[in-house]
PDB file of C-alpha atoms in Angstrom:
ATOM      1  CA  UNK A   7      96.530  81.422  97.483  1.00  0.00           C
ATOM      2  CA  UNK A   8     100.137  81.090  98.645  1.00  0.00           C
ATOM      3  CA  UNK A   9     101.585  82.138  95.276  1.00  0.00           C
ATOM      4  CA  UNK A  10      99.326  85.207  95.300  1.00  0.00           C
ATOM      5  CA  UNK A  11     100.740  86.252  98.686  1.00  0.00           C
ATOM      6  CA  UNK A  12     104.269  85.681  97.383  1.00  0.00           C
ATOM      7  CA  UNK A  13     103.698  87.902  94.352  1.00  0.00           C
ATOM      8  CA  UNK A  14     102.319  90.601  96.661  1.00  0.00           C
ATOM      9  CA  UNK A  15     105.515  90.435  98.736  1.00  0.00           C
ATOM     10  CA  UNK A  16     107.601  90.725  95.558  1.00  0.00           C
ATOM     11  CA  UNK A  17     105.556  93.748  94.495  1.00  0.00           C
ATOM     12  CA  UNK A  18     106.149  95.431  97.863  1.00  0.00           C
ATOM     13  CA  UNK A  19     109.886  94.719  97.587  1.00  0.00           C
ATOM     14  CA  UNK A  20     110.079  96.193  94.070  1.00  0.00           C
ATOM     15  CA  UNK A  21     108.114  99.235  95.234  1.00  0.00           C
ATOM     16  CA  UNK A  22     110.454  99.690  98.215  1.00  0.00           C
ATOM     17  CA  UNK A  23     113.525  99.494  95.959  1.00  0.00           C
ATOM     18  CA  UNK A  24     111.954 102.067  93.630  1.00  0.00           C
ATOM     19  CA  UNK A  25     111.301 104.456  96.522  1.00  0.00           C
ATOM     20  CA  UNK A  26     114.845 103.937  97.820  1.00  0.00           C
ATOM     21  CA  UNK A  27     116.222 104.775  94.356  1.00  0.00           C
ATOM     22  CA  UNK A  28     114.269 108.038  94.363  1.00  0.00           C
ATOM     23  CA  UNK A  29     115.749 108.988  97.745  1.00  0.00           C
ATOM     24  CA  UNK A  30     119.272 108.104  96.585  1.00  0.00           C
ATOM     25  CA  UNK A  31     118.819 110.251  93.468  1.00  0.00           C
ATOM     26  CA  UNK A  32     117.538 113.102  95.648  1.00  0.00           C
ATOM     27  CA  UNK A  33     120.450 112.705  98.059  1.00  0.00           C
ATOM     28  CA  UNK A  34     123.201 112.370  95.463  1.00  0.00           C
ATOM     29  CA  UNK A  35     122.095 114.731  92.693  1.00  0.00           C
ATOM     30  CA  UNK A  36     119.484 117.260  93.799  1.00  0.00           C
ATOM     31  CA  UNK A  37     120.838 118.037  97.275  1.00  0.00           C
ATOM     32  CA  UNK A  38     124.430 118.693  96.092  1.00  0.00           C
ATOM     33  CA  UNK A  39     123.062 121.106  93.485  1.00  0.00           C
ATOM     34  CA  UNK A  40     121.287 122.953  96.307  1.00  0.00           C
ATOM     35  CA  UNK A  41     124.585 123.015  98.190  1.00  0.00           C
ATOM     36  CA  UNK A  42     125.989 125.294  95.543  1.00  0.00           C
ATOM     37  CA  UNK A  43     123.654 127.858  97.112  1.00  0.00           C
ATOM     38  CA  UNK A  44     125.495 127.356 100.416  1.00  0.00           C
ATOM     39  CA  UNK A  45     123.234 125.032 102.444  1.00  0.00           C
ATOM     40  CA  UNK A  46     125.618 123.265 104.841  1.00  0.00           C
ATOM     41  CA  UNK A  47     123.207 121.038 106.786  1.00  0.00           C
ATOM     42  CA  UNK A  48     122.184 119.314 103.552  1.00  0.00           C
ATOM     43  CA  UNK A  49     125.843 118.660 102.761  1.00  0.00           C
ATOM     44  CA  UNK A  50     126.083 116.456 105.848  1.00  0.00           C
ATOM     45  CA  UNK A  51     122.865 114.668 104.859  1.00  0.00           C
ATOM     46  CA  UNK A  52     124.174 114.027 101.354  1.00  0.00           C
ATOM     47  CA  UNK A  53     127.495 112.719 102.679  1.00  0.00           C
ATOM     48  CA  UNK A  54     125.694 110.190 104.899  1.00  0.00           C
ATOM     49  CA  UNK A  55     123.666 108.768 101.993  1.00  0.00           C
ATOM     50  CA  UNK A  56     126.408 108.502  99.375  1.00  0.00           C
TER      51      UNK A  56
END
């Protein structure tokens, strides 16, 4: 029972890291490409993440 709970915690951690990676990719790649269209508020957001 204890090992099952541990594997569930590991799964949640892996999932959280995966979600964080998606947000980092959004912040570092997609948002700067939008900035080329002149969106300044997103530039600040991108600078905070990277």
